[in-house]
Amino acid sequence: FTTVPGTNTPGADLLSVVADMVGFRYASRDIVPTATIDSFLYVAQGTGIAYCASQPQNAVFVGWDETNVSKPMSGITTDNGLTWKHIPNTTPGTGGKIAMAADDPNKMVWAPHAAAPVYSLDGGNTWAPATAGGAPLPASWQLSNQWWNGEILAADQVAPGTYYYFNSGSFYVSSDSGATWNRSSINWPHDPSWVIDVSIVPNPAKAGDVWMSFAPNSNQPITYQLIHSSDGGKTFAPVTTLQYANYVAFGKGNDPATPFLYVHGRALGDTADAIYKSEDSGATWIRISDPNVMQFGEINSLEGDMRTRDLVYVGLAGRGIVFGYGQIGRASCRE
């Protein structure tokens, strides 16, 4: 949206969660914020953030206090991050990842650090255990360390009450607001069970269209292909137009039905990692960063902008956030 609903205040360019400072609302990507989205005594971590696709002024974040990992940091906003209230009930745990249903901001799923996932239908006032096959949905190994931060939980951006979840090579789908989950039978191109930086990225314009990337751990000598599901996560197929993808994201396209697809990885024939854009859902790729000029160092997140075409954000693992804008991707660094 151009302005926050009910006000004349422009919508934020970006909301972030980060280590040490919890997170920020960037009214403008060109101006470093002066205030965080939560208060804390020393340092604290923001680990997961999500919004309601149909009502994006509603967002939620989770994290933990570095002085006490059992002390939760959390927030819910109904005004695009101008103001925040803590999640009413944080007894399920701390940190981890959280997702908000596409159709209702009161419906959420939370996968805390080292704890079984839970779901809420009332804005976080009460939580109930998520189940799979009559047993609790298992805690994700990818969140067993409070510092690990893979995007292992996501809401479908179109289908009501639908979520996706990953745990150590197992992919689960819920279509009843997170109450029950079904495990998909997937023939992975390479076993991703022990990859920490997993990304589940649903298409914001098409229900059941899900993409996954895997950034190898520092001790893993192999790379992982981008994979794609067009049937709501029941099956996945590798995207053969790339060698591999570490991160994947969507951004505004030429028409609302086909957003641009972005990856950090390597296209066929290239010899260095870069950021690429696809205008045709992964059939062809355009390199938009120059690896001879900017290697990015370590990155841990990638996001496209759904309001401004050809605008991409990259999180640099403790070195701030950079964005590239324009057809050839001019970059600007912001903390």
GROMACS .gro file of C-alpha atoms in nm:
model
  335
    1PHE     CA    1   0.000   0.000   0.000
    2THR     CA    2   0.105   0.361  -0.062
    3THR     CA    3  -0.010   0.485   0.279
    4VAL     CA    4  -0.085   0.308   0.606
    5PRO     CA    5  -0.461   0.235   0.603
    6GLY     CA    6  -0.657   0.505   0.786
    7THR     CA    7  -0.369   0.753   0.779
    8ASN     CA    8  -0.171   0.975   0.547
    9THR     CA    9   0.156   0.812   0.661
   10PRO     CA   10   0.350   0.647   0.378
   11GLY     CA   11   0.398   0.274   0.402
   12ALA     CA   12   0.744   0.163   0.511
   13ASP     CA   13   0.999   0.066   0.249
   14LEU     CA   14   1.118  -0.223   0.464
   15LEU     CA   15   1.071  -0.403   0.797
   16SER     CA   16   1.364  -0.605   0.929
   17VAL     CA   17   1.464  -0.828   1.219
   18VAL     CA   18   1.832  -0.844   1.305
   19ALA     CA   19   2.081  -0.960   1.564
   20ASP     CA   20   2.162  -0.740   1.865
   21MET     CA   21   1.908  -0.466   1.781
   22VAL     CA   22   1.590  -0.679   1.730
   23GLY     CA   23   1.474  -0.496   1.418
   24PHE     CA   24   1.373  -0.176   1.244
   25ARG     CA   25   1.101  -0.002   1.045
   26TYR     CA   26   1.260   0.176   0.749
   27ALA     CA   27   1.028   0.461   0.652
   28SER     CA   28   1.274   0.520   0.368
   29ARG     CA   29   1.543   0.283   0.250
   30ASP     CA   30   1.772   0.585   0.214
   31ILE     CA   31   1.751   0.682   0.583
   32VAL     CA   32   1.891   0.477   0.871
   33PRO     CA   33   1.616   0.440   1.139
   34THR     CA   34   1.679   0.599   1.479
   35ALA     CA   35   1.450   0.366   1.678
   36THR     CA   36   1.416  -0.013   1.702
   37ILE     CA   37   1.087  -0.203   1.692
   38ASP     CA   38   1.124  -0.316   2.056
   39SER     CA   39   1.306  -0.198   2.369
   40PHE     CA   40   1.569  -0.400   2.557
   41LEU     CA   41   1.841  -0.344   2.815
   42TYR     CA   42   2.152  -0.464   2.632
   43VAL     CA   43   2.127  -0.667   2.309
   44ALA     CA   44   1.850  -0.891   2.178
   45GLN     CA   45   1.778  -1.087   1.862
   46GLY     CA   46   1.498  -1.069   1.611
   47THR     CA   47   1.480  -1.408   1.440
   48GLY     CA   48   1.156  -1.421   1.242
   49ILE     CA   49   0.912  -1.176   1.087
   50ALA     CA   50   0.600  -1.220   0.876
   51TYR     CA   51   0.296  -1.029   0.753
   52CYS     CA   52  -0.059  -1.098   0.638
   53ALA     CA   53  -0.061  -1.102   0.257
   54SER     CA   54  -0.418  -0.974   0.222
   55GLN     CA   55  -0.379  -0.711   0.497
   56PRO     CA   56  -0.008  -0.624   0.495
   57GLN     CA   57  -0.038  -0.353   0.759
   58ASN     CA   58  -0.048  -0.650   0.999
   59ALA     CA   59   0.288  -0.807   1.086
   60VAL     CA   60   0.446  -1.010   1.365
   61PHE     CA   61   0.801  -1.084   1.482
   62VAL     CA   62   0.970  -1.316   1.732
   63GLY     CA   63   1.316  -1.325   1.890
   64TRP     CA   64   1.504  -1.368   2.217
   65ASP     CA   65   1.705  -1.167   2.470
   66GLU     CA   66   2.077  -1.238   2.442
   67THR     CA   67   2.120  -1.212   2.818
   68ASN     CA   68   1.859  -1.487   2.864
   69VAL     CA   69   1.764  -1.715   2.575
   70SER     CA   70   1.446  -1.816   2.757
   71LYS     CA   71   1.323  -1.455   2.759
   72PRO     CA   72   1.116  -1.390   2.447
   73MET     CA   73   1.119  -1.081   2.231
   74SER     CA   74   0.802  -1.040   2.025
   75GLY     CA   75   0.573  -0.792   1.861
   76ILE     CA   76   0.250  -0.754   1.666
   77THR     CA   77   0.163  -0.446   1.463
   78THR     CA   78  -0.163  -0.346   1.294
   79ASP     CA   79  -0.030  -0.022   1.147
   80ASN     CA   80   0.267  -0.124   0.931
   81GLY     CA   81   0.517  -0.112   1.217
   82LEU     CA   82   0.438   0.237   1.345
   83THR     CA   83   0.346   0.083   1.681
   84TRP     CA   84   0.399  -0.264   1.828
   85LYS     CA   85   0.249  -0.469   2.111
   86HIS     CA   86   0.402  -0.789   2.246
   87ILE     CA   87   0.245  -1.121   2.149
   88PRO     CA   88  -0.007  -1.175   2.434
   89ASN     CA   89   0.105  -1.531   2.511
   90THR     CA   90   0.466  -1.640   2.461
   91THR     CA   91   0.460  -1.955   2.673
   92PRO     CA   92   0.540  -2.181   2.372
   93GLY     CA   93   0.902  -2.059   2.360
   94THR     CA   94   1.135  -1.797   2.218
   95GLY     CA   95   1.288  -1.705   1.885
   96GLY     CA   96   1.251  -1.931   1.585
   97LYS     CA   97   1.015  -1.851   1.299
   98ILE     CA   98   0.657  -1.730   1.276
   99ALA     CA   99   0.405  -1.712   0.992
  100MET     CA  100   0.076  -1.524   0.950
  101ALA     CA  101  -0.205  -1.663   0.735
  102ALA     CA  102  -0.277  -1.491   0.405
  103ASP     CA  103  -0.644  -1.441   0.487
  104ASP     CA  104  -0.646  -1.348   0.857
  105PRO     CA  105  -0.377  -1.182   1.075
  106ASN     CA  106  -0.520  -1.352   1.383
  107LYS     CA  107  -0.417  -1.690   1.243
  108MET     CA  108  -0.050  -1.769   1.303
  109VAL     CA  109   0.193  -2.060   1.327
  110TRP     CA  110   0.502  -2.034   1.544
  111ALA     CA  111   0.802  -2.267   1.537
  112PRO     CA  112   1.010  -2.155   1.838
  113HIS     CA  113   1.376  -2.234   1.892
  114ALA     CA  114   1.414  -2.604   1.990
  115ALA     CA  115   1.039  -2.646   2.047
  116ALA     CA  116   0.746  -2.807   1.870
  117PRO     CA  117   0.540  -2.577   1.645
  118VAL     CA  118   0.212  -2.432   1.767
  119TYR     CA  119  -0.075  -2.246   1.605
  120SER     CA  120  -0.309  -1.967   1.710
  121LEU     CA  121  -0.647  -1.856   1.579
  122ASP     CA  122  -0.684  -1.554   1.807
  123GLY     CA  123  -0.383  -1.333   1.749
  124GLY     CA  124  -0.150  -1.515   1.987
  125ASN     CA  125  -0.373  -1.511   2.294
  126THR     CA  126  -0.386  -1.890   2.294
  127TRP     CA  127  -0.172  -2.154   2.122
  128ALA     CA  128  -0.237  -2.522   2.049
  129PRO     CA  129   0.008  -2.794   1.942
  130ALA     CA  130   0.037  -2.857   1.568
  131THR     CA  131   0.007  -3.227   1.484
  132ALA     CA  132   0.114  -3.460   1.205
  133GLY     CA  133  -0.019  -3.814   1.187
  134GLY     CA  134  -0.172  -3.783   1.531
  135ALA     CA  135   0.156  -3.685   1.698
  136PRO     CA  136   0.307  -3.342   1.768
  137LEU     CA  137   0.468  -3.184   1.463
  138PRO     CA  138   0.841  -3.226   1.538
  139ALA     CA  139   1.064  -2.935   1.625
  140SER     CA  140   1.282  -2.836   1.330
  141TRP     CA  141   1.647  -2.936   1.356
  142GLN     CA  142   1.720  -2.619   1.159
  143LEU     CA  143   1.608  -2.420   1.468
  144SER     CA  144   1.784  -2.636   1.730
  145ASN     CA  145   2.051  -2.367   1.778
  146GLN     CA  146   1.911  -2.027   1.878
  147TRP     CA  147   2.148  -1.854   1.634
  148TRP     CA  148   2.036  -2.058   1.332
  149ASN     CA  149   1.792  -1.873   1.118
  150GLY     CA  150   1.668  -2.075   0.819
  151GLU     CA  151   1.332  -1.975   0.672
  152ILE     CA  152   1.176  -2.314   0.747
  153LEU     CA  153   0.818  -2.189   0.799
  154ALA     CA  154   0.603  -1.987   0.559
  155ALA     CA  155   0.240  -1.911   0.488
  156ASP     CA  156   0.102  -1.954   0.139
  157GLN     CA  157   0.052  -1.597   0.019
  158VAL     CA  158  -0.282  -1.668  -0.151
  159ALA     CA  159  -0.445  -1.985  -0.015
  160PRO     CA  160  -0.633  -1.920   0.311
  161GLY     CA  161  -0.492  -2.083   0.625
  162THR     CA  162  -0.220  -2.273   0.437
  163TYR     CA  163   0.136  -2.313   0.564
  164TYR     CA  164   0.460  -2.492   0.474
  165TYR     CA  165   0.724  -2.629   0.714
  166PHE     CA  166   1.061  -2.802   0.686
  167ASN     CA  167   1.245  -3.021   0.935
  168SER     CA  168   1.566  -3.206   0.852
  169GLY     CA  169   1.463  -3.325   0.506
  170SER     CA  170   1.090  -3.356   0.577
  171PHE     CA  171   0.845  -3.111   0.418
  172TYR     CA  172   0.500  -3.061   0.570
  173VAL     CA  173   0.184  -2.882   0.453
  174SER     CA  174  -0.116  -2.761   0.654
  175SER     CA  175  -0.438  -2.637   0.497
  176ASP     CA  176  -0.639  -2.600   0.819
  177SER     CA  177  -0.467  -2.299   0.974
  178GLY     CA  178  -0.182  -2.502   1.120
  179ALA     CA  179  -0.379  -2.755   1.324
  180THR     CA  180  -0.286  -3.066   1.125
  181TRP     CA  181   0.000  -3.129   0.882
  182ASN     CA  182   0.073  -3.380   0.607
  183ARG     CA  183   0.426  -3.490   0.521
  184SER     CA  184   0.513  -3.478   0.151
  185SER     CA  185   0.708  -3.757  -0.015
  186ILE     CA  186   0.988  -3.574  -0.196
  187ASN     CA  187   1.280  -3.710  -0.399
  188TRP     CA  188   1.536  -3.437  -0.324
  189PRO     CA  189   1.804  -3.376  -0.593
  190HIS     CA  190   2.055  -3.367  -0.302
  191ASP     CA  191   1.968  -3.455   0.057
  192PRO     CA  192   1.911  -3.120   0.235
  193SER     CA  193   1.851  -3.270   0.580
  194TRP     CA  194   2.140  -3.090   0.751
  195VAL     CA  195   2.138  -2.760   0.564
  196ILE     CA  196   2.087  -2.476   0.811
  197ASP     CA  197   1.989  -2.192   0.573
  198VAL     CA  198   1.676  -2.336   0.416
  199SER     CA  199   1.434  -2.097   0.245
  200ILE     CA  200   1.067  -2.173   0.176
  201VAL     CA  201   0.933  -1.896  -0.050
  202PRO     CA  202   0.571  -1.909  -0.172
  203ASN     CA  203   0.470  -1.714  -0.480
  204PRO     CA  204   0.280  -1.399  -0.369
  205ALA     CA  205   0.056  -1.415  -0.677
  206LYS     CA  206  -0.030  -1.785  -0.710
  207ALA     CA  207  -0.164  -2.032  -0.457
  208GLY     CA  208   0.033  -2.353  -0.413
  209ASP     CA  209   0.336  -2.225  -0.604
  210VAL     CA  210   0.632  -2.285  -0.372
  211TRP     CA  211   1.006  -2.242  -0.423
  212MET     CA  212   1.291  -2.367  -0.204
  213SER     CA  213   1.661  -2.289  -0.189
  214PHE     CA  214   1.941  -2.423   0.029
  215ALA     CA  215   2.260  -2.230   0.109
  216PRO     CA  216   2.528  -2.490   0.197
  217ASN     CA  217   2.683  -2.485   0.542
  218SER     CA  218   3.048  -2.383   0.551
  219ASN     CA  219   3.155  -2.747   0.585
  220GLN     CA  220   2.938  -2.874   0.299
  221PRO     CA  221   3.126  -2.911  -0.032
  222ILE     CA  222   2.813  -2.956  -0.245
  223THR     CA  223   2.561  -2.704  -0.376
  224TYR     CA  224   2.185  -2.736  -0.405
  225GLN     CA  225   1.956  -2.674  -0.699
  226LEU     CA  226   1.660  -2.441  -0.672
  227ILE     CA  227   1.345  -2.653  -0.647
  228HIS     CA  228   0.987  -2.568  -0.737
  229SER     CA  229   0.643  -2.704  -0.652
  230SER     CA  230   0.329  -2.617  -0.845
  231ASP     CA  231   0.100  -2.844  -0.641
  232GLY     CA  232   0.118  -2.690  -0.295
  233GLY     CA  233   0.430  -2.872  -0.180
  234LYS     CA  234   0.319  -3.226  -0.258
  235THR     CA  235   0.602  -3.266  -0.512
  236PHE     CA  236   0.907  -3.061  -0.611
  237ALA     CA  237   1.121  -3.056  -0.924
  238PRO     CA  238   1.468  -2.903  -0.973
  239VAL     CA  239   1.501  -2.585  -1.177
  240THR     CA  240   1.751  -2.690  -1.444
  241THR     CA  241   1.814  -2.340  -1.581
  242LEU     CA  242   2.047  -2.271  -1.287
  243GLN     CA  243   2.349  -2.453  -1.148
  244TYR     CA  244   2.229  -2.381  -0.795
  245ALA     CA  245   2.059  -2.122  -0.576
  246ASN     CA  246   2.152  -2.017  -0.224
  247TYR     CA  247   1.856  -1.782  -0.173
  248VAL     CA  248   1.534  -1.708  -0.362
  249ALA     CA  249   1.281  -1.423  -0.349
  250PHE     CA  250   0.997  -1.260  -0.540
  251GLY     CA  251   0.955  -0.896  -0.644
  252LYS     CA  252   0.716  -0.685  -0.850
  253GLY     CA  253   0.699  -0.792  -1.212
  254ASN     CA  254   0.567  -0.654  -1.539
  255ASP     CA  255   0.217  -0.773  -1.450
  256PRO     CA  256   0.056  -0.876  -1.119
  257ALA     CA  257   0.019  -1.241  -1.219
  258THR     CA  258   0.391  -1.299  -1.284
  259PRO     CA  259   0.619  -1.141  -1.026
  260PHE     CA  260   0.990  -1.139  -1.095
  261LEU     CA  261   1.191  -1.421  -0.938
  262TYR     CA  262   1.532  -1.346  -0.786
  263VAL     CA  263   1.808  -1.579  -0.674
  264HIS     CA  264   2.155  -1.555  -0.533
  265GLY     CA  265   2.346  -1.842  -0.685
  266ARG     CA  266   2.495  -1.937  -1.019
  267ALA     CA  267   2.345  -1.967  -1.366
  268LEU     CA  268   2.450  -2.217  -1.628
  269GLY     CA  269   2.790  -2.133  -1.774
  270ASP     CA  270   2.888  -1.880  -1.507
  271THR     CA  271   3.183  -1.929  -1.273
  272ALA     CA  272   3.101  -1.695  -0.983
  273ASP     CA  273   2.798  -1.640  -0.763
  274ALA     CA  274   2.573  -1.343  -0.840
  275ILE     CA  275   2.216  -1.220  -0.810
  276TYR     CA  276   1.991  -1.305  -1.102
  277LYS     CA  277   1.642  -1.202  -1.208
  278SER     CA  278   1.391  -1.409  -1.401
  279GLU     CA  279   1.093  -1.241  -1.566
  280ASP     CA  280   0.945  -1.573  -1.681
  281SER     CA  281   0.922  -1.786  -1.365
  282GLY     CA  282   1.268  -1.936  -1.393
  283ALA     CA  283   1.279  -2.021  -1.764
  284THR     CA  284   1.555  -1.766  -1.830
  285TRP     CA  285   1.780  -1.555  -1.609
  286ILE     CA  286   1.936  -1.209  -1.626
  287ARG     CA  287   2.243  -1.144  -1.410
  288ILE     CA  288   2.187  -0.818  -1.222
  289SER     CA  289   2.498  -0.805  -1.002
  290ASP     CA  290   2.859  -0.810  -1.117
  291PRO     CA  291   3.069  -1.062  -0.921
  292ASN     CA  292   3.385  -0.887  -1.040
  293VAL     CA  293   3.276  -0.574  -0.854
  294MET     CA  294   3.062  -0.696  -0.563
  295GLN     CA  295   3.090  -1.045  -0.411
  296PHE     CA  296   2.860  -0.964  -0.112
  297GLY     CA  297   3.081  -1.157   0.134
  298GLU     CA  298   2.849  -1.361   0.353
  299ILE     CA  299   2.478  -1.312   0.294
  300ASN     CA  300   2.189  -1.462   0.487
  301SER     CA  301   1.876  -1.320   0.327
  302LEU     CA  302   1.734  -1.200  -0.003
  303GLU     CA  303   1.408  -1.014  -0.062
  304GLY     CA  304   1.244  -0.847  -0.359
  305ASP     CA  305   1.015  -0.546  -0.334
  306MET     CA  306   0.654  -0.603  -0.438
  307ARG     CA  307   0.580  -0.229  -0.480
  308THR     CA  308   0.881  -0.120  -0.686
  309ARG     CA  309   1.001  -0.316  -0.987
  310ASP     CA  310   1.371  -0.410  -1.001
  311LEU     CA  311   1.434  -0.336  -0.632
  312VAL     CA  312   1.612  -0.607  -0.430
  313TYR     CA  313   1.735  -0.618  -0.069
  314VAL     CA  314   2.022  -0.835   0.059
  315GLY     CA  315   2.106  -0.903   0.426
  316LEU     CA  316   2.480  -0.924   0.478
  317ALA     CA  317   2.505  -1.137   0.795
  318GLY     CA  318   2.596  -0.862   1.038
  319ARG     CA  319   2.721  -0.609   0.783
  320GLY     CA  320   2.392  -0.431   0.732
  321ILE     CA  321   2.147  -0.439   0.444
  322VAL     CA  322   2.221  -0.340   0.085
  323PHE     CA  323   1.977  -0.281  -0.194
  324GLY     CA  324   2.010  -0.283  -0.570
  325TYR     CA  325   1.774  -0.084  -0.786
  326GLY     CA  326   1.730  -0.049  -1.160
  327GLN     CA  327   1.778  -0.261  -1.466
  328ILE     CA  328   2.150  -0.308  -1.404
  329GLY     CA  329   2.123  -0.304  -1.025
  330ARG     CA  330   2.298  -0.004  -0.878
  331ALA     CA  331   2.375  -0.085  -0.512
  332SER     CA  332   2.350   0.125  -0.201
  333CYS     CA  333   2.459   0.020   0.147
  334ARG     CA  334   2.241   0.075   0.453
  335GLU     CA  335   2.286  -0.051   0.808
   0.00000   0.00000   0.00000
